[in-house]
Amino acid sequence: MAALNLITFADAAGSRAGVLLSGGRVLDLAVAMPPARDMLAVIDGGAAMLAAIRALAANPPANALLALASVALQAPIPKPRRNVFCVGRNYMDHVAEGDRTRGITQSEVPKYPQFFTKAADCVIAPGAKVPTHDGVTKWLDYEVELVAIIGTAGRDIPKEKALEHVFGWTIGNDVTGRDLQRRHGQWFKGKSLDRSCPLGPVIVPADELDAADLAIGLKLNGEQRQSSRTSKMIFDVPEIIHQLSSGFTLLPGDVIMTGTPEGVGYAMQPPQTLKAGDIMELTIEGIGTLTNTVSD
Ligand code: MN
């Protein structure tokens, strides 16, 4: 059976949770199962609600079916309740390409995950426009990342229990102003430009997808720029959750971006920046493709 593709969508009746079905159809969960009104409610519903949603998706009631073309896809978590948590420098070949831009030829493996955040307000939908921020940054760049969505709260989560706290997986684009990232020392400024965090298109529940070794890549205007596997992370998802939750409570619906592989624009020879009209297609095996366009 195809994986469950959970979405958040909107139409004139507002924003709600759904399931993307075959044939361009959407199962409207607000109609089919009103307690599952939005993604946080689905997450809080736990395994029992997921099982009920799977049953509905396998045999969808006609009155809860919509055409995908008649709704607007939103980010699966459209408004995270707090900042998006991120890990920098988490693939060795990306560490090395970044070091090369600073004249460092012998890269050291990071000893600890480098945590930073993007403001929650930066999150945008699949298909939404990413502004160039012309005049603010000269070096706008893309980063494809596997994103873990937290399902159950926890603090001091041991590595061997970490995946039990993951609700599901999606794709994120950690759009970055490289000059701002570098100029301000702390990364927040370069990482939190408005509309710099596309998420989606779907969440695949963690019990349906082992994310430890998935193909991950990004095409810019059809050209393959990034291509790697999630197994190449320096700190894998269990380690990230273990360390992030140390003395810090993770909450349901928290969004954790797990770092990008090599192939970012600023490390190319010569360095490349995003420009208006660029089409970014981010693909992770088993999840799908997140597409956003850069615009003035
Ligand atoms: Mn990143």
PDB file of C-alpha atoms and ligand atoms in Angstrom:
ATOM      1  CA  MET A   1       0.000   0.000   0.000  1.00  0.00           C
ATOM      2  CA  ALA A   2       1.212   3.513  -0.807  1.00  0.00           C
ATOM      3  CA  ALA A   3       2.513   5.549   2.112  1.00  0.00           C
ATOM      4  CA  LEU A   4       0.092   7.865   3.856  1.00  0.00           C
ATOM      5  CA  ASN A   5       0.683  11.415   2.568  1.00  0.00           C
ATOM      6  CA  LEU A   6      -0.594  13.842   5.187  1.00  0.00           C
ATOM      7  CA  ILE A   7      -1.110  17.434   4.054  1.00  0.00           C
ATOM      8  CA  THR A   8      -2.375  20.757   5.262  1.00  0.00           C
ATOM      9  CA  PHE A   9      -4.478  22.585   2.703  1.00  0.00           C
ATOM     10  CA  ALA A  10      -6.770  25.592   2.483  1.00  0.00           C
ATOM     11  CA  ASP A  11      -9.746  26.778   0.481  1.00  0.00           C
ATOM     12  CA  ALA A  12     -12.533  29.298   1.103  1.00  0.00           C
ATOM     13  CA  ALA A  13     -13.579  27.278   4.172  1.00  0.00           C
ATOM     14  CA  GLY A  14     -10.169  27.726   5.784  1.00  0.00           C
ATOM     15  CA  SER A  15      -7.069  25.687   6.590  1.00  0.00           C
ATOM     16  CA  ARG A  16      -7.264  22.045   7.665  1.00  0.00           C
ATOM     17  CA  ALA A  17      -5.588  18.652   7.554  1.00  0.00           C
ATOM     18  CA  GLY A  18      -6.040  16.118   4.800  1.00  0.00           C
ATOM     19  CA  VAL A  19      -4.606  13.170   2.976  1.00  0.00           C
ATOM     20  CA  LEU A  20      -3.253  13.382  -0.545  1.00  0.00           C
ATOM     21  CA  LEU A  21      -4.747  10.440  -2.469  1.00  0.00           C
ATOM     22  CA  SER A  22      -4.053   9.036  -5.907  1.00  0.00           C
ATOM     23  CA  GLY A  23      -5.648  10.654  -8.922  1.00  0.00           C
ATOM     24  CA  GLY A  24      -5.288  14.238  -7.692  1.00  0.00           C
ATOM     25  CA  ARG A  25      -7.786  13.762  -4.879  1.00  0.00           C
ATOM     26  CA  VAL A  26      -7.696  15.108  -1.323  1.00  0.00           C
ATOM     27  CA  LEU A  27      -9.394  13.527   1.667  1.00  0.00           C
ATOM     28  CA  ASP A  28     -10.718  16.390   3.811  1.00  0.00           C
ATOM     29  CA  LEU A  29     -10.168  15.215   7.380  1.00  0.00           C
ATOM     30  CA  ALA A  30     -12.234  18.058   8.838  1.00  0.00           C
ATOM     31  CA  VAL A  31     -15.231  16.427   7.121  1.00  0.00           C
ATOM     32  CA  ALA A  32     -14.252  12.747   7.360  1.00  0.00           C
ATOM     33  CA  MET A  33     -12.990  12.890  10.940  1.00  0.00           C
ATOM     34  CA  PRO A  34     -13.607  16.281  12.592  1.00  0.00           C
ATOM     35  CA  PRO A  35     -11.240  15.745  15.558  1.00  0.00           C
ATOM     36  CA  ALA A  36      -8.376  15.660  12.999  1.00  0.00           C
ATOM     37  CA  ARG A  37      -9.034  19.286  12.109  1.00  0.00           C
ATOM     38  CA  ASP A  38      -5.403  20.339  11.697  1.00  0.00           C
ATOM     39  CA  MET A  39      -1.975  18.710  11.681  1.00  0.00           C
ATOM     40  CA  LEU A  40      -1.320  19.354  15.381  1.00  0.00           C
ATOM     41  CA  ALA A  41      -4.589  17.593  16.213  1.00  0.00           C
ATOM     42  CA  VAL A  42      -3.524  14.680  13.991  1.00  0.00           C
ATOM     43  CA  ILE A  43      -0.162  14.538  15.773  1.00  0.00           C
ATOM     44  CA  ASP A  44      -1.783  14.708  19.203  1.00  0.00           C
ATOM     45  CA  GLY A  45      -4.193  11.939  18.169  1.00  0.00           C
ATOM     46  CA  GLY A  46      -1.336   9.468  18.198  1.00  0.00           C
ATOM     47  CA  ALA A  47      -1.301   5.960  16.763  1.00  0.00           C
ATOM     48  CA  ALA A  48      -5.062   5.439  17.160  1.00  0.00           C
ATOM     49  CA  MET A  49      -5.926   8.502  15.079  1.00  0.00           C
ATOM     50  CA  LEU A  50      -3.340   7.577  12.447  1.00  0.00           C
ATOM     51  CA  ALA A  51      -4.876   4.120  12.160  1.00  0.00           C
ATOM     52  CA  ALA A  52      -8.337   5.661  11.700  1.00  0.00           C
ATOM     53  CA  ILE A  53      -6.976   8.037   9.036  1.00  0.00           C
ATOM     54  CA  ARG A  54      -5.364   5.111   7.195  1.00  0.00           C
ATOM     55  CA  ALA A  55      -8.696   3.291   7.159  1.00  0.00           C
ATOM     56  CA  LEU A  56     -10.450   6.385   5.775  1.00  0.00           C
ATOM     57  CA  ALA A  57      -7.756   6.882   3.133  1.00  0.00           C
ATOM     58  CA  ALA A  58      -8.175   3.275   1.989  1.00  0.00           C
ATOM     59  CA  ASN A  59     -11.941   3.698   1.683  1.00  0.00           C
ATOM     60  CA  PRO A  60     -12.621   7.439   1.463  1.00  0.00           C
ATOM     61  CA  PRO A  61     -16.180   8.696   1.933  1.00  0.00           C
ATOM     62  CA  ALA A  62     -17.352  10.542  -1.200  1.00  0.00           C
ATOM     63  CA  ASN A  63     -18.573  13.582   0.754  1.00  0.00           C
ATOM     64  CA  ALA A  64     -15.035  14.187   2.091  1.00  0.00           C
ATOM     65  CA  LEU A  65     -13.242  14.113  -1.270  1.00  0.00           C
ATOM     66  CA  LEU A  66     -11.941  17.255  -2.952  1.00  0.00           C
ATOM     67  CA  ALA A  67      -9.927  17.843  -6.102  1.00  0.00           C
ATOM     68  CA  LEU A  68      -6.333  18.811  -5.359  1.00  0.00           C
ATOM     69  CA  ALA A  69      -6.706  21.467  -8.067  1.00  0.00           C
ATOM     70  CA  SER A  70      -9.490  23.127  -6.050  1.00  0.00           C
ATOM     71  CA  VAL A  71      -7.403  23.679  -2.898  1.00  0.00           C
ATOM     72  CA  ALA A  72      -4.135  25.392  -1.989  1.00  0.00           C
ATOM     73  CA  LEU A  73      -1.460  23.204  -0.480  1.00  0.00           C
ATOM     74  CA  GLN A  74       0.072  24.737   2.656  1.00  0.00           C
ATOM     75  CA  ALA A  75       3.188  23.772   4.576  1.00  0.00           C
ATOM     76  CA  PRO A  76       2.276  20.613   6.535  1.00  0.00           C
ATOM     77  CA  ILE A  77       2.913  22.581   9.754  1.00  0.00           C
ATOM     78  CA  PRO A  78       1.908  26.041   8.454  1.00  0.00           C
ATOM     79  CA  LYS A  79       2.591  27.937  11.668  1.00  0.00           C
ATOM     80  CA  PRO A  80       5.008  26.133  13.982  1.00  0.00           C
ATOM     81  CA  ARG A  81       4.362  27.208  17.560  1.00  0.00           C
ATOM     82  CA  ARG A  82       8.003  28.129  17.981  1.00  0.00           C
ATOM     83  CA  ASN A  83      11.195  28.454  15.979  1.00  0.00           C
ATOM     84  CA  VAL A  84      12.240  25.837  13.476  1.00  0.00           C
ATOM     85  CA  PHE A  85      15.211  23.958  14.955  1.00  0.00           C
ATOM     86  CA  CYS A  86      18.131  23.396  12.589  1.00  0.00           C
ATOM     87  CA  VAL A  87      21.483  21.650  12.467  1.00  0.00           C
ATOM     88  CA  GLY A  88      24.330  23.228  10.512  1.00  0.00           C
ATOM     89  CA  ARG A  89      27.352  21.478   9.006  1.00  0.00           C
ATOM     90  CA  ASN A  90      25.912  17.960   9.306  1.00  0.00           C
ATOM     91  CA  TYR A  91      27.265  16.326   6.126  1.00  0.00           C
ATOM     92  CA  MET A  92      31.073  16.073   5.879  1.00  0.00           C
ATOM     93  CA  ASP A  93      31.255  16.983   2.178  1.00  0.00           C
ATOM     94  CA  HIS A  94      29.215  20.126   2.936  1.00  0.00           C
ATOM     95  CA  VAL A  95      31.523  20.994   5.852  1.00  0.00           C
ATOM     96  CA  ALA A  96      34.480  20.614   3.475  1.00  0.00           C
ATOM     97  CA  GLU A  97      32.974  22.745   0.681  1.00  0.00           C
ATOM     98  CA  GLY A  98      32.176  25.507   3.193  1.00  0.00           C
ATOM     99  CA  ASP A  99      35.683  25.366   4.637  1.00  0.00           C
ATOM    100  CA  ARG A 100      37.180  25.648   1.137  1.00  0.00           C
ATOM    101  CA  THR A 101      35.427  29.001   0.637  1.00  0.00           C
ATOM    102  CA  ARG A 102      37.414  30.201   3.667  1.00  0.00           C
ATOM    103  CA  GLY A 103      40.724  28.716   2.482  1.00  0.00           C
ATOM    104  CA  ILE A 104      40.610  25.751   4.866  1.00  0.00           C
ATOM    105  CA  THR A 105      41.694  22.565   3.086  1.00  0.00           C
ATOM    106  CA  GLN A 106      41.811  20.140   6.043  1.00  0.00           C
ATOM    107  CA  SER A 107      38.321  20.010   7.553  1.00  0.00           C
ATOM    108  CA  GLU A 108      37.679  18.681  11.019  1.00  0.00           C
ATOM    109  CA  VAL A 109      34.614  16.605  11.792  1.00  0.00           C
ATOM    110  CA  PRO A 110      32.366  18.626  14.131  1.00  0.00           C
ATOM    111  CA  LYS A 111      32.338  17.170  17.652  1.00  0.00           C
ATOM    112  CA  TYR A 112      28.837  18.393  18.520  1.00  0.00           C
ATOM    113  CA  PRO A 113      25.780  19.304  16.423  1.00  0.00           C
ATOM    114  CA  GLN A 114      25.710  23.008  15.557  1.00  0.00           C
ATOM    115  CA  PHE A 115      22.169  24.060  16.506  1.00  0.00           C
ATOM    116  CA  PHE A 116      20.502  27.256  15.310  1.00  0.00           C
ATOM    117  CA  THR A 117      16.934  28.287  14.523  1.00  0.00           C
ATOM    118  CA  LYS A 118      14.846  29.929  11.847  1.00  0.00           C
ATOM    119  CA  ALA A 119      11.919  32.089  12.957  1.00  0.00           C
ATOM    120  CA  ALA A 120       8.628  30.165  12.756  1.00  0.00           C
ATOM    121  CA  ASP A 121       7.156  32.932  10.582  1.00  0.00           C
ATOM    122  CA  CYS A 122       9.621  32.041   7.784  1.00  0.00           C
ATOM    123  CA  VAL A 123       7.688  28.879   6.898  1.00  0.00           C
ATOM    124  CA  ILE A 124       5.967  28.936   3.499  1.00  0.00           C
ATOM    125  CA  ALA A 125       4.000  26.494   1.376  1.00  0.00           C
ATOM    126  CA  PRO A 126       5.075  24.243  -1.455  1.00  0.00           C
ATOM    127  CA  GLY A 127       4.853  26.316  -4.619  1.00  0.00           C
ATOM    128  CA  ALA A 128       5.017  29.635  -2.746  1.00  0.00           C
ATOM    129  CA  LYS A 129       7.447  32.306  -3.927  1.00  0.00           C
ATOM    130  CA  VAL A 130      10.784  32.845  -2.194  1.00  0.00           C
ATOM    131  CA  PRO A 131      11.785  36.524  -2.511  1.00  0.00           C
ATOM    132  CA  THR A 132      15.277  37.411  -3.731  1.00  0.00           C
ATOM    133  CA  HIS A 133      15.652  39.914  -0.865  1.00  0.00           C
ATOM    134  CA  ASP A 134      17.504  42.029  -3.389  1.00  0.00           C
ATOM    135  CA  GLY A 135      19.376  44.813  -1.585  1.00  0.00           C
ATOM    136  CA  VAL A 136      19.485  42.810   1.663  1.00  0.00           C
ATOM    137  CA  THR A 137      21.570  39.829   0.564  1.00  0.00           C
ATOM    138  CA  LYS A 138      23.799  39.328  -2.478  1.00  0.00           C
ATOM    139  CA  TRP A 139      24.139  35.582  -1.845  1.00  0.00           C
ATOM    140  CA  LEU A 140      20.786  33.898  -1.519  1.00  0.00           C
ATOM    141  CA  ASP A 141      21.230  30.120  -1.460  1.00  0.00           C
ATOM    142  CA  TYR A 142      19.248  26.871  -1.171  1.00  0.00           C
ATOM    143  CA  GLU A 143      19.692  23.823   1.107  1.00  0.00           C
ATOM    144  CA  VAL A 144      17.715  20.585   0.835  1.00  0.00           C
ATOM    145  CA  GLU A 145      17.124  18.960   4.223  1.00  0.00           C
ATOM    146  CA  LEU A 146      15.327  16.006   5.754  1.00  0.00           C
ATOM    147  CA  VAL A 147      12.886  17.363   8.347  1.00  0.00           C
ATOM    148  CA  ALA A 148      11.726  15.476  11.420  1.00  0.00           C
ATOM    149  CA  ILE A 149       8.346  16.453  12.903  1.00  0.00           C
ATOM    150  CA  ILE A 150       8.153  15.712  16.625  1.00  0.00           C
ATOM    151  CA  GLY A 151       5.156  13.657  17.733  1.00  0.00           C
ATOM    152  CA  THR A 152       5.469  13.313  21.493  1.00  0.00           C
ATOM    153  CA  ALA A 153       7.032  15.638  24.023  1.00  0.00           C
ATOM    154  CA  GLY A 154      10.246  14.687  25.704  1.00  0.00           C
ATOM    155  CA  ARG A 155      13.325  15.925  27.505  1.00  0.00           C
ATOM    156  CA  ASP A 156      16.666  14.148  27.940  1.00  0.00           C
ATOM    157  CA  ILE A 157      15.579  11.646  25.296  1.00  0.00           C
ATOM    158  CA  PRO A 158      18.026   8.744  25.004  1.00  0.00           C
ATOM    159  CA  LYS A 159      19.300   7.995  21.535  1.00  0.00           C
ATOM    160  CA  GLU A 160      17.704   4.545  21.449  1.00  0.00           C
ATOM    161  CA  LYS A 161      14.259   6.063  22.223  1.00  0.00           C
ATOM    162  CA  ALA A 162      14.603   9.099  19.959  1.00  0.00           C
ATOM    163  CA  LEU A 163      12.757   7.802  16.900  1.00  0.00           C
ATOM    164  CA  GLU A 164       9.737   7.001  19.087  1.00  0.00           C
ATOM    165  CA  HIS A 165       9.321  10.787  19.445  1.00  0.00           C
ATOM    166  CA  VAL A 166       9.206  11.410  15.673  1.00  0.00           C
ATOM    167  CA  PHE A 167       5.739  11.721  14.168  1.00  0.00           C
ATOM    168  CA  GLY A 168       6.887  11.874  10.580  1.00  0.00           C
ATOM    169  CA  TRP A 169       9.149  13.199   7.878  1.00  0.00           C
ATOM    170  CA  THR A 170       8.961  16.021   5.391  1.00  0.00           C
ATOM    171  CA  ILE A 171      11.304  18.106   3.214  1.00  0.00           C
ATOM    172  CA  GLY A 172      12.654  21.561   4.042  1.00  0.00           C
ATOM    173  CA  ASN A 173      14.562  24.202   2.122  1.00  0.00           C
ATOM    174  CA  ASP A 174      16.857  26.155   4.466  1.00  0.00           C
ATOM    175  CA  VAL A 175      17.076  29.247   2.244  1.00  0.00           C
ATOM    176  CA  THR A 176      20.030  31.318   3.426  1.00  0.00           C
ATOM    177  CA  GLY A 177      21.569  34.743   2.888  1.00  0.00           C
ATOM    178  CA  ARG A 178      25.225  33.609   2.934  1.00  0.00           C
ATOM    179  CA  ASP A 179      26.714  37.085   3.348  1.00  0.00           C
ATOM    180  CA  LEU A 180      24.372  37.803   6.283  1.00  0.00           C
ATOM    181  CA  GLN A 181      25.092  34.392   7.828  1.00  0.00           C
ATOM    182  CA  ARG A 182      28.796  35.175   7.809  1.00  0.00           C
ATOM    183  CA  ARG A 183      28.660  38.896   8.606  1.00  0.00           C
ATOM    184  CA  HIS A 184      26.641  38.543  11.804  1.00  0.00           C
ATOM    185  CA  GLY A 185      28.587  35.688  13.419  1.00  0.00           C
ATOM    186  CA  GLN A 186      25.430  34.116  14.830  1.00  0.00           C
ATOM    187  CA  TRP A 187      23.558  32.507  11.934  1.00  0.00           C
ATOM    188  CA  PHE A 188      20.037  33.636  12.855  1.00  0.00           C
ATOM    189  CA  LYS A 189      20.069  36.786  10.708  1.00  0.00           C
ATOM    190  CA  GLY A 190      21.094  35.015   7.507  1.00  0.00           C
ATOM    191  CA  LYS A 191      18.726  32.118   8.163  1.00  0.00           C
ATOM    192  CA  SER A 192      15.542  34.006   9.072  1.00  0.00           C
ATOM    193  CA  LEU A 193      14.728  36.139   6.064  1.00  0.00           C
ATOM    194  CA  ASP A 194      10.987  36.345   5.399  1.00  0.00           C
ATOM    195  CA  ARG A 195       9.643  33.356   3.439  1.00  0.00           C
ATOM    196  CA  SER A 196      12.968  31.491   3.688  1.00  0.00           C
ATOM    197  CA  CYS A 197      11.643  28.152   4.954  1.00  0.00           C
ATOM    198  CA  PRO A 198       9.598  26.189   2.401  1.00  0.00           C
ATOM    199  CA  LEU A 199       8.261  22.956   3.942  1.00  0.00           C
ATOM    200  CA  GLY A 200       6.393  20.024   2.452  1.00  0.00           C
ATOM    201  CA  PRO A 201       4.702  18.871   0.350  1.00  0.00           C
ATOM    202  CA  VAL A 202       3.564  16.057   2.675  1.00  0.00           C
ATOM    203  CA  ILE A 203       4.365  14.395   5.972  1.00  0.00           C
ATOM    204  CA  VAL A 204       4.980  10.661   5.747  1.00  0.00           C
ATOM    205  CA  PRO A 205       4.432   9.036   9.158  1.00  0.00           C
ATOM    206  CA  ALA A 206       7.608   7.725  10.764  1.00  0.00           C
ATOM    207  CA  ASP A 207       6.168   4.232  11.154  1.00  0.00           C
ATOM    208  CA  GLU A 208       5.916   4.012   7.356  1.00  0.00           C
ATOM    209  CA  LEU A 209       9.333   5.323   6.365  1.00  0.00           C
ATOM    210  CA  ASP A 210      12.798   4.527   7.696  1.00  0.00           C
ATOM    211  CA  ALA A 211      14.669   7.775   7.010  1.00  0.00           C
ATOM    212  CA  ALA A 212      18.143   6.503   7.919  1.00  0.00           C
ATOM    213  CA  ASP A 213      19.353   6.016   4.341  1.00  0.00           C
ATOM    214  CA  LEU A 214      17.269   7.901   1.783  1.00  0.00           C
ATOM    215  CA  ALA A 215      18.378   9.573  -1.438  1.00  0.00           C
ATOM    216  CA  ILE A 216      18.267  13.367  -0.947  1.00  0.00           C
ATOM    217  CA  GLY A 217      18.827  15.925  -3.686  1.00  0.00           C
ATOM    218  CA  LEU A 218      18.066  19.297  -5.216  1.00  0.00           C
ATOM    219  CA  LYS A 219      17.722  20.456  -8.799  1.00  0.00           C
ATOM    220  CA  LEU A 220      18.010  24.109  -9.778  1.00  0.00           C
ATOM    221  CA  ASN A 221      16.275  24.844 -13.082  1.00  0.00           C
ATOM    222  CA  GLY A 222      16.559  21.127 -13.858  1.00  0.00           C
ATOM    223  CA  GLU A 223      20.306  20.917 -13.092  1.00  0.00           C
ATOM    224  CA  GLN A 224      21.241  18.468 -10.324  1.00  0.00           C
ATOM    225  CA  ARG A 225      23.044  20.575  -7.695  1.00  0.00           C
ATOM    226  CA  GLN A 226      22.788  18.404  -4.575  1.00  0.00           C
ATOM    227  CA  SER A 227      22.734  14.596  -4.455  1.00  0.00           C
ATOM    228  CA  SER A 228      23.504  12.512  -1.388  1.00  0.00           C
ATOM    229  CA  ARG A 229      22.021  10.107   1.111  1.00  0.00           C
ATOM    230  CA  THR A 230      20.691  10.773   4.602  1.00  0.00           C
ATOM    231  CA  SER A 231      23.027   8.037   5.878  1.00  0.00           C
ATOM    232  CA  LYS A 232      25.883  10.501   5.325  1.00  0.00           C
ATOM    233  CA  MET A 233      24.771  12.750   8.191  1.00  0.00           C
ATOM    234  CA  ILE A 234      27.535  13.302  10.743  1.00  0.00           C
ATOM    235  CA  PHE A 235      24.934  13.304  13.546  1.00  0.00           C
ATOM    236  CA  ASP A 236      21.990  11.055  12.670  1.00  0.00           C
ATOM    237  CA  VAL A 237      18.422  11.887  13.667  1.00  0.00           C
ATOM    238  CA  PRO A 238      18.500   9.906  16.946  1.00  0.00           C
ATOM    239  CA  GLU A 239      21.710  11.719  17.956  1.00  0.00           C
ATOM    240  CA  ILE A 240      20.248  15.126  16.983  1.00  0.00           C
ATOM    241  CA  ILE A 241      17.112  14.495  19.069  1.00  0.00           C
ATOM    242  CA  HIS A 242      19.165  13.149  21.960  1.00  0.00           C
ATOM    243  CA  GLN A 243      21.402  16.211  22.065  1.00  0.00           C
ATOM    244  CA  LEU A 244      18.726  18.841  21.287  1.00  0.00           C
ATOM    245  CA  SER A 245      16.443  17.468  24.027  1.00  0.00           C
ATOM    246  CA  SER A 246      19.202  17.493  26.613  1.00  0.00           C
ATOM    247  CA  GLY A 247      17.777  19.788  29.311  1.00  0.00           C
ATOM    248  CA  PHE A 248      15.279  21.140  26.733  1.00  0.00           C
ATOM    249  CA  THR A 249      11.743  19.841  26.224  1.00  0.00           C
ATOM    250  CA  LEU A 250      10.750  19.034  22.664  1.00  0.00           C
ATOM    251  CA  LEU A 251       7.036  19.458  21.921  1.00  0.00           C
ATOM    252  CA  PRO A 252       4.583  17.852  19.497  1.00  0.00           C
ATOM    253  CA  GLY A 253       4.726  19.680  16.173  1.00  0.00           C
ATOM    254  CA  ASP A 254       8.296  20.872  16.622  1.00  0.00           C
ATOM    255  CA  VAL A 255      10.121  21.054  13.303  1.00  0.00           C
ATOM    256  CA  ILE A 256      13.755  19.879  13.149  1.00  0.00           C
ATOM    257  CA  MET A 257      15.806  20.426   9.995  1.00  0.00           C
ATOM    258  CA  THR A 258      18.725  18.002   9.928  1.00  0.00           C
ATOM    259  CA  GLY A 259      21.303  19.699   7.720  1.00  0.00           C
ATOM    260  CA  THR A 260      22.158  19.804   4.031  1.00  0.00           C
ATOM    261  CA  PRO A 261      24.590  17.813   1.907  1.00  0.00           C
ATOM    262  CA  GLU A 262      27.210  19.291  -0.435  1.00  0.00           C
ATOM    263  CA  GLY A 263      26.368  21.193  -3.600  1.00  0.00           C
ATOM    264  CA  VAL A 264      25.182  24.562  -2.304  1.00  0.00           C
ATOM    265  CA  GLY A 265      25.560  27.509  -4.676  1.00  0.00           C
ATOM    266  CA  TYR A 266      28.039  29.613  -2.724  1.00  0.00           C
ATOM    267  CA  ALA A 267      30.625  26.805  -2.681  1.00  0.00           C
ATOM    268  CA  MET A 268      30.552  26.369  -6.467  1.00  0.00           C
ATOM    269  CA  GLN A 269      33.354  27.628  -8.714  1.00  0.00           C
ATOM    270  CA  PRO A 270      32.513  30.389  -9.380  1.00  0.00           C
ATOM    271  CA  PRO A 271      29.983  30.891  -6.542  1.00  0.00           C
ATOM    272  CA  GLN A 272      26.346  30.952  -7.642  1.00  0.00           C
ATOM    273  CA  THR A 273      23.460  32.890  -6.122  1.00  0.00           C
ATOM    274  CA  LEU A 274      19.731  32.384  -6.525  1.00  0.00           C
ATOM    275  CA  LYS A 275      17.983  34.834  -8.835  1.00  0.00           C
ATOM    276  CA  ALA A 276      14.414  35.678  -9.781  1.00  0.00           C
ATOM    277  CA  GLY A 277      12.812  32.937 -11.843  1.00  0.00           C
ATOM    278  CA  ASP A 278      14.960  30.112 -10.451  1.00  0.00           C
ATOM    279  CA  ILE A 279      13.029  26.903  -9.821  1.00  0.00           C
ATOM    280  CA  MET A 280      14.183  24.799  -6.851  1.00  0.00           C
ATOM    281  CA  GLU A 281      13.097  21.148  -6.792  1.00  0.00           C
ATOM    282  CA  LEU A 282      13.988  19.276  -3.603  1.00  0.00           C
ATOM    283  CA  THR A 283      13.458  15.524  -3.583  1.00  0.00           C
ATOM    284  CA  ILE A 284      13.762  12.954  -0.820  1.00  0.00           C
ATOM    285  CA  GLU A 285      13.109   9.313  -1.594  1.00  0.00           C
ATOM    286  CA  GLY A 286       9.839   8.107  -0.103  1.00  0.00           C
ATOM    287  CA  ILE A 287       8.562  11.619   0.688  1.00  0.00           C
ATOM    288  CA  GLY A 288       8.273  13.458  -2.629  1.00  0.00           C
ATOM    289  CA  THR A 289       9.373  16.716  -4.206  1.00  0.00           C
ATOM    290  CA  LEU A 290       9.138  20.221  -2.756  1.00  0.00           C
ATOM    291  CA  THR A 291       9.166  22.874  -5.484  1.00  0.00           C
ATOM    292  CA  ASN A 292       9.469  26.635  -4.963  1.00  0.00           C
ATOM    293  CA  THR A 293      10.352  29.472  -7.290  1.00  0.00           C
ATOM    294  CA  VAL A 294      12.469  32.535  -6.531  1.00  0.00           C
ATOM    295  CA  SER A 295      10.770  35.801  -7.366  1.00  0.00           C
ATOM    296  CA  ASP A 296      11.312  39.551  -7.088  1.00  0.00           C
TER     297      ASP A 296
HETATM  298 MN    MN B   1      20.784  24.167   6.719  1.00  0.00          MN
END
